[in-house]
Short mmCIF file of C-alpha atoms and ligand atoms in Angstrom, two decimals:
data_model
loop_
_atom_site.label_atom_id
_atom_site.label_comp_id
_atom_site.label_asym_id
_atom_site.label_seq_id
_atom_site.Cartn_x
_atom_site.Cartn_y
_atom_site.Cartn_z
CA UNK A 173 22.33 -25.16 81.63
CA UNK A 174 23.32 -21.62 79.38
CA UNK A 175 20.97 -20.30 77.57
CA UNK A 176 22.00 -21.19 73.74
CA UNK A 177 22.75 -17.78 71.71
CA UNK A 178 19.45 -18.02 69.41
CA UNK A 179 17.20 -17.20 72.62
CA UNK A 180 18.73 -13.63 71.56
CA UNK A 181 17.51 -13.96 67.66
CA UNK A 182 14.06 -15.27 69.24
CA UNK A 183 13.71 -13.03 71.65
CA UNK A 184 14.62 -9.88 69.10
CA UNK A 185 11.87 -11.86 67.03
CA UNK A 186 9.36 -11.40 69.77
CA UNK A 187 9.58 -8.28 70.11
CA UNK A 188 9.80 -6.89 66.86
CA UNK A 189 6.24 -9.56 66.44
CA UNK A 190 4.27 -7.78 69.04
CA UNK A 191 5.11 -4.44 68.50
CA UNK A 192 4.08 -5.20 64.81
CA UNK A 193 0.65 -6.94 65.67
CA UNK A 194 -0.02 -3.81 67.54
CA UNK A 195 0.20 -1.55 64.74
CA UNK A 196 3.15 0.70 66.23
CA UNK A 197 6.06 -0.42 64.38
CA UNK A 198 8.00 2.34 63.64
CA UNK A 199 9.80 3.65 60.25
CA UNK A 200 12.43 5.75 58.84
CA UNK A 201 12.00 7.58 55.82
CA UNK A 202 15.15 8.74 54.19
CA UNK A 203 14.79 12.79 53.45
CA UNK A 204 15.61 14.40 50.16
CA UNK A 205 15.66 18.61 50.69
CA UNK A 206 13.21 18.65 47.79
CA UNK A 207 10.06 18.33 47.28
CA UNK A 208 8.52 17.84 50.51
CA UNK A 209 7.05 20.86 52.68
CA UNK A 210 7.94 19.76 56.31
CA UNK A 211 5.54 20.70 58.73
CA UNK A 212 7.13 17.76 60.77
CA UNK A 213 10.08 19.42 62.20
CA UNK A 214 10.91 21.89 65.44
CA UNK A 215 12.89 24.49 62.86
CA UNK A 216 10.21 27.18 64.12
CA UNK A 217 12.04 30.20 62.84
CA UNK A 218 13.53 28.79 59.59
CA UNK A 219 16.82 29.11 60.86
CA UNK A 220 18.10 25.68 59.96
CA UNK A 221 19.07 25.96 56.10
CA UNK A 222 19.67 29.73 56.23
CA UNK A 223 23.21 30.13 54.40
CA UNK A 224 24.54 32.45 56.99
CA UNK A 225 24.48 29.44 59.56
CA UNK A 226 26.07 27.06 57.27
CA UNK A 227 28.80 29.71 56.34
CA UNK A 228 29.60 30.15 60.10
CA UNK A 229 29.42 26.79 60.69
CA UNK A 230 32.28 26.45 58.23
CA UNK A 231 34.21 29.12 59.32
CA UNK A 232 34.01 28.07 62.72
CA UNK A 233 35.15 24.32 61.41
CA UNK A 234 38.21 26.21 59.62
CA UNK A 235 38.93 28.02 62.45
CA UNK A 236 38.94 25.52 65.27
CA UNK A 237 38.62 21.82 63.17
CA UNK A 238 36.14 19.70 62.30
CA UNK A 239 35.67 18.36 66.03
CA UNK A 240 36.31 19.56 69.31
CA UNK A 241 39.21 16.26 70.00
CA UNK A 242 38.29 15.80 73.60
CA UNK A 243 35.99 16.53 76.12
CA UNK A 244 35.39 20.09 78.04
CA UNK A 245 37.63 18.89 80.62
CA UNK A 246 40.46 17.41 78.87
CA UNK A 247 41.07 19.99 75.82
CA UNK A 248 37.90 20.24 74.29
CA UNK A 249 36.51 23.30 75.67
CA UNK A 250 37.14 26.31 73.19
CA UNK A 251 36.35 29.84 72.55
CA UNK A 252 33.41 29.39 71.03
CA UNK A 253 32.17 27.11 73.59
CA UNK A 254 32.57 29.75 76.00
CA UNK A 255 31.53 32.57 73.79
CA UNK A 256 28.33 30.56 73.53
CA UNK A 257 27.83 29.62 76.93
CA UNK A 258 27.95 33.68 77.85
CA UNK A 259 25.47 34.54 75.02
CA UNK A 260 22.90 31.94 76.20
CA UNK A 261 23.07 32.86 79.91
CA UNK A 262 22.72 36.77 78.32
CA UNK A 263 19.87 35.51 76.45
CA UNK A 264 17.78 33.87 79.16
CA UNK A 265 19.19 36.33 81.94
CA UNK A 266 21.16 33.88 83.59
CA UNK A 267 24.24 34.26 85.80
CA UNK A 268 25.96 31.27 84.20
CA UNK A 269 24.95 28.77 81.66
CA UNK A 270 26.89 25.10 80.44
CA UNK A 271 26.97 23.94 76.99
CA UNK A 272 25.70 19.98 76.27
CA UNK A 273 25.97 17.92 72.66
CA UNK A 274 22.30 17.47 72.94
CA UNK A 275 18.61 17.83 74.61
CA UNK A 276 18.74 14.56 75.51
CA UNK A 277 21.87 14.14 77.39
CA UNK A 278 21.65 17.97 79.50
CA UNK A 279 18.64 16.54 80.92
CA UNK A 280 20.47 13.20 81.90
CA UNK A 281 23.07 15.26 83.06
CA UNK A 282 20.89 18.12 85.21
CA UNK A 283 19.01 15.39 86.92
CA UNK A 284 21.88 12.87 87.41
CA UNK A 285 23.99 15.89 88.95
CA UNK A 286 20.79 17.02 91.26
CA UNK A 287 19.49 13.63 92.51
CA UNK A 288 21.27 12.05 96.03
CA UNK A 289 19.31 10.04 98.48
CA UNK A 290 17.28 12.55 99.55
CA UNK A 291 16.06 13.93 96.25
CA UNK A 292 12.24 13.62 95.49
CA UNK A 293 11.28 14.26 91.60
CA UNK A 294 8.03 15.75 90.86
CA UNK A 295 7.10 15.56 87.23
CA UNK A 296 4.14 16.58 85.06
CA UNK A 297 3.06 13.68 83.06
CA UNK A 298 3.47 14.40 79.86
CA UNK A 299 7.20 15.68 80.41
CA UNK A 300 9.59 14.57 77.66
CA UNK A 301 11.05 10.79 77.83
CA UNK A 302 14.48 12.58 78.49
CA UNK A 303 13.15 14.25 82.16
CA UNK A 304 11.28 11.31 82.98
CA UNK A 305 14.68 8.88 81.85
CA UNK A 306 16.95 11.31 83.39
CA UNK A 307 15.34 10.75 87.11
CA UNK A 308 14.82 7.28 86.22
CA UNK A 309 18.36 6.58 85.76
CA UNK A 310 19.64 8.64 88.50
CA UNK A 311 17.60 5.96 90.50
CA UNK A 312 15.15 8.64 91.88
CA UNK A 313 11.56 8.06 91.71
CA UNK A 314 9.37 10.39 89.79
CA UNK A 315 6.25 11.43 91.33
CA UNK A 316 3.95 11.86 88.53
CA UNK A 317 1.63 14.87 89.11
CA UNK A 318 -1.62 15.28 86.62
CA UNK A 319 -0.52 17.41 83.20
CA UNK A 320 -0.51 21.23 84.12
CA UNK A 321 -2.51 20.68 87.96
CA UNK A 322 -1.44 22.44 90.48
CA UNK A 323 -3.46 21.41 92.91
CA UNK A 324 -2.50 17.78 92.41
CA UNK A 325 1.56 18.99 92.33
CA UNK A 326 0.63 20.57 95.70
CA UNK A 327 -0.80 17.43 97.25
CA UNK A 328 2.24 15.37 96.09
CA UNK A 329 4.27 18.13 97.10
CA UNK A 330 2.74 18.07 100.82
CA UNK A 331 3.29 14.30 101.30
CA UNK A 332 6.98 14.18 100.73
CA UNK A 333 9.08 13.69 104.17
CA UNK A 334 10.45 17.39 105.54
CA UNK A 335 14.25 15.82 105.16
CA UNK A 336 13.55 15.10 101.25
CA UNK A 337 15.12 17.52 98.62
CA UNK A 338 12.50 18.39 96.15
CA UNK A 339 12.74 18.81 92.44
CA UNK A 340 9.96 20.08 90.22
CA UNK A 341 10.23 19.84 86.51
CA UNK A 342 8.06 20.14 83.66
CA UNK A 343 8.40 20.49 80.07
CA UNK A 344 8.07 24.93 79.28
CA UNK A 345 5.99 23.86 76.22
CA UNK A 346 4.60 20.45 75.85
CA UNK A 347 6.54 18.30 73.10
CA UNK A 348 3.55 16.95 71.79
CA UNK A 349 0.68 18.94 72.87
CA UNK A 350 2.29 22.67 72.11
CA UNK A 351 0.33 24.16 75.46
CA UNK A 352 2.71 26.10 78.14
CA UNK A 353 3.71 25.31 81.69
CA UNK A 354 2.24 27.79 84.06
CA UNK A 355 5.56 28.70 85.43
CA UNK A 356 4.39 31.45 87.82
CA UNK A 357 2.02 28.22 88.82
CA UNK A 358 4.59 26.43 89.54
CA UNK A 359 7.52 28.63 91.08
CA UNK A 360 4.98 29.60 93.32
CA UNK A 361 3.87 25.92 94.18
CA UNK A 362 7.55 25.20 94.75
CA UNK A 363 8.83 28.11 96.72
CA UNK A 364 5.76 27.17 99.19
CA UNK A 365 7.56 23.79 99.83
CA UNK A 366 11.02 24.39 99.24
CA UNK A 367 11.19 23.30 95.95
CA UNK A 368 13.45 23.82 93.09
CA UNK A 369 11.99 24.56 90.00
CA UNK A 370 13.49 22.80 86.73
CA UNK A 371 11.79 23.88 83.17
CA UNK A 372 12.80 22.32 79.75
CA UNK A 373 12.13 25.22 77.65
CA UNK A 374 13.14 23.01 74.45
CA UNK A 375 10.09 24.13 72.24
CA UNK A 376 10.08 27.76 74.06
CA UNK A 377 13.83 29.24 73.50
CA UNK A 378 13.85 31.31 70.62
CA UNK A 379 9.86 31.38 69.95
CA UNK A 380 8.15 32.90 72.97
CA UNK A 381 8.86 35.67 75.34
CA UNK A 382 9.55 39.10 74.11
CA UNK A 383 13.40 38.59 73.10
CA UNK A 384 12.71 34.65 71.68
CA UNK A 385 14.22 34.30 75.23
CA UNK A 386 11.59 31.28 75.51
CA UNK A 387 8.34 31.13 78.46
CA UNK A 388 11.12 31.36 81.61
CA UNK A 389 13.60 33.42 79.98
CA UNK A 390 14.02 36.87 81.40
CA UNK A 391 10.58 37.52 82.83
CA UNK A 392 11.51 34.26 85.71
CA UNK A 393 14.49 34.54 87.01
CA UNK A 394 16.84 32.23 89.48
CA UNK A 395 14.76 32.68 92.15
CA UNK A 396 11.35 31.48 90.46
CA UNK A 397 13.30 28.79 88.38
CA UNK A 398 17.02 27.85 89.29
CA UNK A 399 17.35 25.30 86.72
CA UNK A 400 16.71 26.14 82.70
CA UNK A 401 17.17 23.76 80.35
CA UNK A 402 17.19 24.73 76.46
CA UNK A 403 18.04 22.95 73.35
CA UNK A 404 19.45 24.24 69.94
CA UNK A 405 18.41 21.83 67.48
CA UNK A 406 14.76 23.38 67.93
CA UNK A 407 14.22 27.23 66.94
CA UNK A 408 18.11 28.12 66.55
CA UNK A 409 18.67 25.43 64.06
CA UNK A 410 21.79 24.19 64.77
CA UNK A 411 22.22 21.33 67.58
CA UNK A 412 23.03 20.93 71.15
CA UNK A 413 21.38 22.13 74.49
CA UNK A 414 22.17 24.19 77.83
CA UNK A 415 21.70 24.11 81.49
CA UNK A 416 21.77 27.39 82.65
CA UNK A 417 21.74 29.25 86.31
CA UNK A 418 23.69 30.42 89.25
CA UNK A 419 27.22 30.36 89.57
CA UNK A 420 26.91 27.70 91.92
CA UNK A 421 24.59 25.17 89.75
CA UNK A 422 26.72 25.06 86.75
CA UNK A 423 30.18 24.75 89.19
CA UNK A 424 28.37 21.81 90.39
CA UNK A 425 27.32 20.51 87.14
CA UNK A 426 30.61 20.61 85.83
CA UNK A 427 31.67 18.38 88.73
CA UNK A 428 29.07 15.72 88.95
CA UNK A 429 27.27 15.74 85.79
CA UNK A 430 28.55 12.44 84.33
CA UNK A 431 26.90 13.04 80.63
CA UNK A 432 28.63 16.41 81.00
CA UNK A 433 32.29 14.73 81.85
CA UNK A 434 32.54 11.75 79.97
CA UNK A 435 31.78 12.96 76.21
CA UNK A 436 33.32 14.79 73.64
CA UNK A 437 32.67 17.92 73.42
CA UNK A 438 30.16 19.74 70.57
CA UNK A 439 31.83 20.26 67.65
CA UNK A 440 33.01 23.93 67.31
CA UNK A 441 31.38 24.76 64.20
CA UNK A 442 28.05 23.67 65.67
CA UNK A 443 28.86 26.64 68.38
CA UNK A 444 29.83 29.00 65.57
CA UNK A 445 26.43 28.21 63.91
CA UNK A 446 24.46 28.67 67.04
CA UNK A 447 26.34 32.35 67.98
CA UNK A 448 25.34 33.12 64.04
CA UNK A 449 21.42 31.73 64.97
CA UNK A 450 21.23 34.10 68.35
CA UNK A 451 22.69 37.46 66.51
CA UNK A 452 20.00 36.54 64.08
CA UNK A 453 17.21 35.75 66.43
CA UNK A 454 18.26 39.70 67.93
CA UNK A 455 18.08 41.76 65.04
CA UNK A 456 15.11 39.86 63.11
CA UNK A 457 12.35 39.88 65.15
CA UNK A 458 10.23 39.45 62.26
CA UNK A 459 10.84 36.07 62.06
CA UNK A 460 8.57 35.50 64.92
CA UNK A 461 6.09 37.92 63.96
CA UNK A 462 5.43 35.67 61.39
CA UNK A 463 5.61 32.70 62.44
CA UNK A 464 2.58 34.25 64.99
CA UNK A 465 0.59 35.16 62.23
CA UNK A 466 1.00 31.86 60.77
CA UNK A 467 -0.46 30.10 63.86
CA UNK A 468 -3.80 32.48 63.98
CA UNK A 469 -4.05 31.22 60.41
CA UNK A 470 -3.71 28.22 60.74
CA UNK A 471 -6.10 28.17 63.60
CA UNK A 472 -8.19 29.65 62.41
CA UNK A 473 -8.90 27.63 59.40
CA UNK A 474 -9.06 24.76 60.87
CA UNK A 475 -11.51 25.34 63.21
CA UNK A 476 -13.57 26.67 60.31
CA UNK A 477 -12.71 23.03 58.56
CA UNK A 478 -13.82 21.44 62.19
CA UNK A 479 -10.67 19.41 62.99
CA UNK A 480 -10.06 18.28 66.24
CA UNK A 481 -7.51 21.30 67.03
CA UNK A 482 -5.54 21.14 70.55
CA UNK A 483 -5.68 24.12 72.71
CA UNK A 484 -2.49 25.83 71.50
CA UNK A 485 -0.96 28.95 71.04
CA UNK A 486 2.25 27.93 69.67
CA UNK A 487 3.83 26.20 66.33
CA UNK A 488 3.08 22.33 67.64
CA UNK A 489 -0.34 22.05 66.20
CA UNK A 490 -1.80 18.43 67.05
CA UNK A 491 -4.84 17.11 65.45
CA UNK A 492 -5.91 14.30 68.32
CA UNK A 493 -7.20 11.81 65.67
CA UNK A 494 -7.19 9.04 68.70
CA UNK A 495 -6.90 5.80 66.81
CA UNK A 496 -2.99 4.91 65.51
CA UNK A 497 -4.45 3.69 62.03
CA UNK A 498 -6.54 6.63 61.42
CA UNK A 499 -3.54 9.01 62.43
CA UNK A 500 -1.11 6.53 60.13
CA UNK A 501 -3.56 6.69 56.86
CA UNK A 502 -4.36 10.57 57.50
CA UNK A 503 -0.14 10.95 57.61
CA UNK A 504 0.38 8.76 54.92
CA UNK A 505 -2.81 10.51 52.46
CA UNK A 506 -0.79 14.28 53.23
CA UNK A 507 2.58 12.32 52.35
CA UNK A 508 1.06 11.94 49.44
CA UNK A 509 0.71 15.37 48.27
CA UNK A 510 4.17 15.91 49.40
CA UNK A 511 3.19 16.78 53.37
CA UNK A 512 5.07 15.74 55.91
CA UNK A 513 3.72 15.70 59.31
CA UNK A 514 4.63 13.81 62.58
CA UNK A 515 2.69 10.54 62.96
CA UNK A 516 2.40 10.70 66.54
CA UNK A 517 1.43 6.96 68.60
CA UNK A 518 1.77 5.47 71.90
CA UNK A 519 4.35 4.98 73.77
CA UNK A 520 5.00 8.43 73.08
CA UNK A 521 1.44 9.67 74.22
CA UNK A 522 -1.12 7.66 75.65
CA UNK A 523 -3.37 4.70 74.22
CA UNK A 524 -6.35 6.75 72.27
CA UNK A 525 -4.57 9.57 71.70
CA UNK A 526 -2.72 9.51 68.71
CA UNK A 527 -2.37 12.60 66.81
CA UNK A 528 -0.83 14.64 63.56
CA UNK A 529 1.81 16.69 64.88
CA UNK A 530 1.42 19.65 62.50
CA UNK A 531 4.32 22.46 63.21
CA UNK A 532 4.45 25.44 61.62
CA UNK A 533 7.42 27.46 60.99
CA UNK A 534 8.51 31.05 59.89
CA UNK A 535 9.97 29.48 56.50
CA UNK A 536 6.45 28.47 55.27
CA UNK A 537 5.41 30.40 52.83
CA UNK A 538 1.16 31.46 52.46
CA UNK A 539 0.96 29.17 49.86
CA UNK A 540 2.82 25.80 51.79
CA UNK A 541 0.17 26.75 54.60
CA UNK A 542 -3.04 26.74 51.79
CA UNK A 543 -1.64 23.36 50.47
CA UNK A 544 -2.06 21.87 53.98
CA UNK A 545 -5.36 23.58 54.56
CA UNK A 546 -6.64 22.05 51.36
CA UNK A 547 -5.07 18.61 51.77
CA UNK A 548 -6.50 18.59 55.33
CA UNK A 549 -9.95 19.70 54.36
CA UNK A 550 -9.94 16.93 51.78
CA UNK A 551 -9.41 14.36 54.49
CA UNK A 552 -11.87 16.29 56.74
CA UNK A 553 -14.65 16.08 53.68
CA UNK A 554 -14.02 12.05 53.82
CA UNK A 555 -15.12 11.79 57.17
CA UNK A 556 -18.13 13.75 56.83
CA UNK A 557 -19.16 11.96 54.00
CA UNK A 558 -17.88 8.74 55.89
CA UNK A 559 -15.62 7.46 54.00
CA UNK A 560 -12.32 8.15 55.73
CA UNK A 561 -13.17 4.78 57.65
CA UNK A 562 -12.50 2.94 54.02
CA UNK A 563 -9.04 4.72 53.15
CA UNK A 564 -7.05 2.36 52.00
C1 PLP B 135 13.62 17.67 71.73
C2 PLP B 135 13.51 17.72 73.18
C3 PLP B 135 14.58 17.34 73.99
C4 PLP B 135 15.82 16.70 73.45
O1 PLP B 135 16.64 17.61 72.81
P1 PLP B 135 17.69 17.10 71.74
O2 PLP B 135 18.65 18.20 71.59
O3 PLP B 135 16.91 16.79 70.51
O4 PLP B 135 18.32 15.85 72.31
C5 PLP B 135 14.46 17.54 75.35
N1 PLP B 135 13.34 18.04 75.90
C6 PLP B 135 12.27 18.37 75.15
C7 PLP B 135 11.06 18.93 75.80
C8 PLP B 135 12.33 18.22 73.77
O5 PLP B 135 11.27 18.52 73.02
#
């Protein structure tokens, strides 16, 4: 007998039931520009609502329309796509580099185009949902190796058969832990066993090394790390992401990466706004010299408050609160004042580790950081005086 169509209605039912009696169900807030001081969002260098990227955004939208009208290899592949691509393979010293629509889909893409039969993943375990989905739906097995351990990478490394092709990849900076990939660690790990080397410098590019060239940038080239993801939508502002490499990668890539071929391609005055974001991130350098003072501050301050501070150097800031509730009513007391943070639960991270995701960003003025301090040492004070169990 068929199944009648309300098993669907139940079944949607179900699901939405459990995830609720777990405490993880998961809300959109709709964002006015005012008001609120984000220290939720990845727009590290304050790039995002500067006028100069809207203006070239428009331009570029006059220039070459709204949308691109097809895909790279139909007609959609302009100018400013390729202007682009050269500027980010400059940037992160790259012979060639290939322009996606997002984060998301040039990891898809990267790992769809590099896995075959023979291809054995190795990824750190906290690597973003998009590395470990891209392998996953390539139909290669990921070999999980313990966050930032070498030794453990090794050992995995070491048990693979001598015909497999190996693929190491790991986040550059850790989504939701802001600490860095070792990436000498690793490029020596994987030139020992023949491995290629894949970073997703997403949080990295545009914030770290000594051009905003991210933590593989110029200082690792092809050899250490053949394959260099970035995104756009993070420090530059705008939106999109690139694989970038030798010649030879991104020829391939424009061959067999499927979620390369088969969409539409990023609308031109997204490119426009991103070339505006990278002669920016060149001739202000200040940008990031602030935003490092920032974090020391920050830091700093909060360990003098005592919160539970992660062991990082760069703008994601997590408070590991461990309980979802405690991390939801801390969020929600800081919303209050007007603070947005990330409200960070499982299945994101792990069971017991929930966390604020606090990010700071060159746009935050001295005083948006003391309003956090203070609204964080009032929720600090409640737990010392034990109260912050009885939050409503
Ligand atoms: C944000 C992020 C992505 C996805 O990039 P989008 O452009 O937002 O799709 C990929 N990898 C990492 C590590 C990220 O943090």
């Amino acid at each position: 007998m068929l199944a009648p169509r309300s098993d669907w209605t139940t079944w949607l039912a179900e699901r939405a039931g459990d995830r609720r009696a777990r405490g993880l169900w998961r809300t959109r807030r709709c964002h006015t520009s005012e008001g609120v001081l984000d220290f939720a969002g990845n727009d590290y260098l304050g790039l995002a609502r500067d006028p100069r990227l809207a203006e070239a955004q428009a331009a570029g939208a006059r220039r070459f329309g709204a949308g691109a009208r097809a895909s790279h290899l139909v007609s959609g592949h302009l100018e400013v796509h390729e202007a682009l691509e050269e500027r980010l393979a400059a940037l992160t010293g790259r012979p060639a580099a290939l322009l996606f629509s997002t984060g998301y889909m040039a990891n898809l893409g990267t790992l769809q185009a590099l896995c075959n039969g023979r291809t054995q993943v190795f990824q750190d375990r906290l690597n973003h949902a998009s590395l470990l989905d891209g392998a996953t739906l390539a139909g290669a097995r990921s070999r999980r190796f313990h966050h930032r351990d070498l030794e453990d990478l090794e050992r995995l490394l070491a048990r693979a058969p001598a015909e497999a092709l190996r693929l190491v990849v790991s986040d550059g900076v850790f989504s939701m832990d802001g600490d860095v990939a070792d990436i000498a660690g690793l490029a020596a790990t994987s030139e020992r066993h023949g491995a290629w080397l894949m970073i997703d410098d997403a949080h990295g590019l545009g914030v770290l090394g000594s051009h905003g060239d991210g933590c593989v940038g110029r200082a690792h080239g092809i050899d250490r790390v053949p394959v260099l993801v970035g995104t756009l939508g993070k420090a530059l502002g705008t939106g999109g992401a690139f694989v970038a490499g030798s010649r030879a990668l991104i020829a391939h890539m424009i061959q067999f990466a499927r979620p390369y071929v088969y969409t539409t391609a990023q609308p031109p005055g997204v490119a426009a706004a991103t070339l505006e974001a990278l002669d920016i991130l060149a001739v202000e350098p200040e940008r990031r010299t602030r935003l490092a003072s920032l974090i020391r501050r920050f830091r700093a301050e909060a360990a003098r408050l005592g919160l539970p501070l992660a062991d990082s150097d760069t703008p994601i800031q997590p408070l590991v609160l461990g309980d979802s509730e405690r991390v939801m009513r801390w969020a929600g007391r800081l919303s209050e004042r007007g603070l947005l943070v990330g409200a960070i639960r499982e299945p994101t991270v792990p069971r017991g580790q929930a966390r604020l995701r606090i990010t700071l960003s060159a746009a935050h003025t001295d005083a948006d950081l003391d309003a956090l301090l203070e609204a964080l040492a009032a929720l600090q004070a409640d737990v010392d005086g034990g109260r912050d169990g009885v939050i409503p």
